[in-house]
Amino acid sequence: MGAGVIPFSLHEDDVCFLFQSTFSGRKTGYLIDFGGGLGEGESFRQTAVREFVEETETMYFSDDLQQASRNAEKVDHQIPIVDALFEKTLSDHPDWWRNRALGSRLQPKMWRTYFIEFPYRDIQALNREWQQDSVGRFKKRRELTWVASDELLALYANTPERLWKRVRQLESAPALIQSIVKTKLGDS
């Protein structure tokens, strides 16, 4: 069982969705949500919140990227910030999440991914921090990417293999993305 989040933000008259990619391991080359396994006693939502903070190494909401790192104190400090974004989005739109298709009946994969509105942040500086890390400050080197809504819908329609399998397997994700865009931009 696990949970994740795909943050989105309004930027330059579009809705953009935030993904990560990694430079090593089995997820190399894919667009990945921010997520992982449920911690002991955690709900899906609590897991998704924690995983975002951990996987961005506390940089997304850090005022000083040089001081950002993944330690318990810094993670615990940012969890309420991210949880407040979940609360705001889900109180207005309680259905902005999707389950992963269960797959095998013998080994179903219970997974929930939330689509949560985040403040837009230019991610170039964060990506530079990961790129320049030669001392092992970060657990894993990553790169963040904002993907415009039309591009994301095209990926689902035409090249879903570019999406990490749990993102690709989200039930009715394109319909939810279209609904988010319509809600945020109107019928323009």
GROMACS .gro file of C-alpha atoms in nm, residues 39-183:
model
  145
   39GLY     CA    1   0.443   0.437   0.718
   40GLU     CA    2   0.322   0.263   1.029
   41GLY     CA    3  -0.010   0.415   1.135
   42GLU     CA    4  -0.018   0.659   0.840
   43SER     CA    5  -0.318   0.731   0.621
   44PHE     CA    6  -0.284   0.763   0.244
   45ARG     CA    7  -0.288   1.141   0.279
   46GLN     CA    8  -0.025   1.151   0.555
   47THR     CA    9   0.201   0.931   0.344
   48ALA     CA   10   0.161   1.151   0.034
   49VAL     CA   11   0.241   1.464   0.237
   50ARG     CA   12   0.551   1.311   0.396
   51GLU     CA   13   0.676   1.162   0.071
   52PHE     CA   14   0.663   1.499  -0.108
   53VAL     CA   15   0.870   1.666   0.163
   54GLU     CA   16   1.119   1.378   0.175
   55GLU     CA   17   1.156   1.337  -0.201
   56THR     CA   18   1.213   1.708  -0.258
   57GLU     CA   19   1.472   1.692   0.023
   58THR     CA   20   1.288   1.986   0.192
   59MET     CA   21   1.398   2.218  -0.091
   60TYR     CA   22   1.058   2.309  -0.238
   61PHE     CA   23   0.956   2.516   0.063
   62SER     CA   24   1.304   2.615   0.180
   63ASP     CA   25   1.406   2.981   0.185
   64ASP     CA   26   1.774   2.878   0.185
   65LEU     CA   27   1.852   2.593  -0.053
   66GLN     CA   28   2.204   2.563   0.087
   67GLN     CA   29   2.052   2.460   0.421
   68ALA     CA   30   1.791   2.224   0.279
   69SER     CA   31   1.838   1.858   0.360
   70ARG     CA   32   1.636   1.556   0.446
   71ASN     CA   33   1.655   1.523   0.822
   72ALA     CA   34   1.374   1.455   1.068
   73GLU     CA   35   1.361   1.811   1.203
   74LYS     CA   36   1.336   1.977   0.861
   75VAL     CA   37   1.088   1.720   0.731
   76ASP     CA   38   0.870   1.763   1.042
   77HIS     CA   39   0.884   2.142   0.998
   78GLN     CA   40   0.752   2.125   0.640
   79ILE     CA   41   0.483   1.861   0.684
   80PRO     CA   42   0.227   2.114   0.818
   81ILE     CA   43   0.296   2.342   0.519
   82VAL     CA   44   0.222   2.066   0.269
   83ASP     CA   45  -0.067   1.929   0.475
   84ALA     CA   46  -0.232   2.274   0.467
   85LEU     CA   47  -0.219   2.263   0.084
   86PHE     CA   48  -0.385   1.921   0.090
   87GLU     CA   49  -0.652   2.054   0.328
   88LYS     CA   50  -0.723   2.359   0.113
   89THR     CA   51  -0.745   2.163  -0.213
   90LEU     CA   52  -0.938   1.865  -0.078
   91SER     CA   53  -1.186   2.073   0.121
   92ASP     CA   54  -1.292   2.238  -0.206
   93HIS     CA   55  -1.243   1.931  -0.426
   94PRO     CA   56  -1.260   1.612  -0.216
   95ASP     CA   57  -1.247   1.393  -0.528
   96TRP     CA   58  -0.915   1.522  -0.666
   97TRP     CA   59  -0.736   1.192  -0.618
   98ARG     CA   60  -0.719   0.865  -0.805
   99ASN     CA   61  -0.656   0.505  -0.713
  100ARG     CA   62  -0.410   0.297  -0.904
  101ALA     CA   63  -0.574   0.015  -1.097
  102LEU     CA   64  -0.540  -0.289  -0.872
  103GLY     CA   65  -0.368  -0.508  -1.130
  104SER     CA   66  -0.336  -0.872  -1.029
  105ARG     CA   67  -0.613  -1.009  -0.808
  106LEU     CA   68  -0.350  -1.222  -0.634
  107GLN     CA   69  -0.130  -0.924  -0.547
  108PRO     CA   70  -0.340  -0.607  -0.574
  109LYS     CA   71  -0.147  -0.281  -0.534
  110MET     CA   72  -0.348  -0.042  -0.319
  111TRP     CA   73  -0.224   0.303  -0.417
  112ARG     CA   74  -0.377   0.650  -0.406
  113THR     CA   75  -0.239   0.961  -0.576
  114TYR     CA   76  -0.364   1.309  -0.489
  115PHE     CA   77  -0.370   1.607  -0.726
  116ILE     CA   78  -0.301   1.907  -0.502
  117GLU     CA   79  -0.259   2.275  -0.585
  118PHE     CA   80   0.080   2.411  -0.480
  119PRO     CA   81   0.228   2.757  -0.515
  120TYR     CA   82   0.433   2.777  -0.834
  121ARG     CA   83   0.808   2.773  -0.782
  122ASP     CA   84   1.084   2.808  -1.038
  123ILE     CA   85   1.260   2.475  -1.000
  124GLN     CA   86   1.587   2.553  -1.183
  125ALA     CA   87   1.771   2.636  -0.860
  126LEU     CA   88   1.650   2.315  -0.695
  127ASN     CA   89   1.764   2.110  -0.992
  128ARG     CA   90   2.107   2.279  -0.979
  129GLU     CA   91   2.143   2.179  -0.612
  130TRP     CA   92   2.085   1.815  -0.701
  131GLN     CA   93   2.307   1.835  -1.008
  132GLN     CA   94   2.597   1.988  -0.816
  133ASP     CA   95   2.575   1.754  -0.516
  134SER     CA   96   2.905   1.571  -0.504
  135VAL     CA   97   2.923   1.517  -0.127
  136GLY     CA   98   2.613   1.301  -0.086
  137ARG     CA   99   2.404   1.570   0.083
  138PHE     CA  100   2.093   1.428  -0.080
  139LYS     CA  101   1.958   1.075  -0.059
  140LYS     CA  102   1.899   1.055  -0.434
  141ARG     CA  103   1.970   1.294  -0.720
  142ARG     CA  104   1.652   1.403  -0.893
  143GLU     CA  105   1.528   1.651  -1.145
  144LEU     CA  106   1.193   1.826  -1.117
  145THR     CA  107   0.986   1.910  -1.424
  146TRP     CA  108   0.673   2.118  -1.468
  147VAL     CA  109   0.455   1.958  -1.738
  148ALA     CA  110   0.183   2.168  -1.904
  149SER     CA  111  -0.167   2.019  -1.895
  150ASP     CA  112  -0.189   1.966  -2.273
  151GLU     CA  113   0.148   1.791  -2.273
  152LEU     CA  114   0.046   1.565  -1.984
  153LEU     CA  115  -0.280   1.471  -2.154
  154ALA     CA  116  -0.085   1.397  -2.474
  155LEU     CA  117   0.150   1.171  -2.276
  156TYR     CA  118  -0.144   0.973  -2.140
  157ALA     CA  119  -0.297   0.948  -2.489
  158ASN     CA  120   0.010   0.887  -2.705
  159THR     CA  121   0.319   0.791  -2.505
  160PRO     CA  122   0.207   0.662  -2.164
  161GLU     CA  123   0.527   0.458  -2.140
  162ARG     CA  124   0.707   0.785  -2.048
  163LEU     CA  125   0.505   0.792  -1.724
  164TRP     CA  126   0.612   0.576  -1.431
  165LYS     CA  127   0.381   0.273  -1.414
  166ARG     CA  128   0.184   0.382  -1.106
  167VAL     CA  129   0.117   0.721  -1.272
  168ARG     CA  130   0.022   0.549  -1.598
  169GLN     CA  131  -0.214   0.314  -1.408
  170LEU     CA  132  -0.414   0.582  -1.223
  171GLU     CA  133  -0.782   0.524  -1.290
  172SER     CA  134  -0.939   0.799  -1.504
  173ALA     CA  135  -0.643   1.033  -1.456
  174PRO     CA  136  -0.691   1.216  -1.790
  175ALA     CA  137  -1.053   1.296  -1.700
  176LEU     CA  138  -0.944   1.435  -1.364
  177ILE     CA  139  -0.668   1.644  -1.527
  178GLN     CA  140  -0.924   1.788  -1.770
  179SER     CA  141  -1.158   1.865  -1.479
  180ILE     CA  142  -0.880   2.041  -1.287
  181VAL     CA  143  -0.791   2.250  -1.592
  182LYS     CA  144  -1.155   2.343  -1.652
  183THR     CA  145  -1.199   2.436  -1.284
   0.00000   0.00000   0.00000
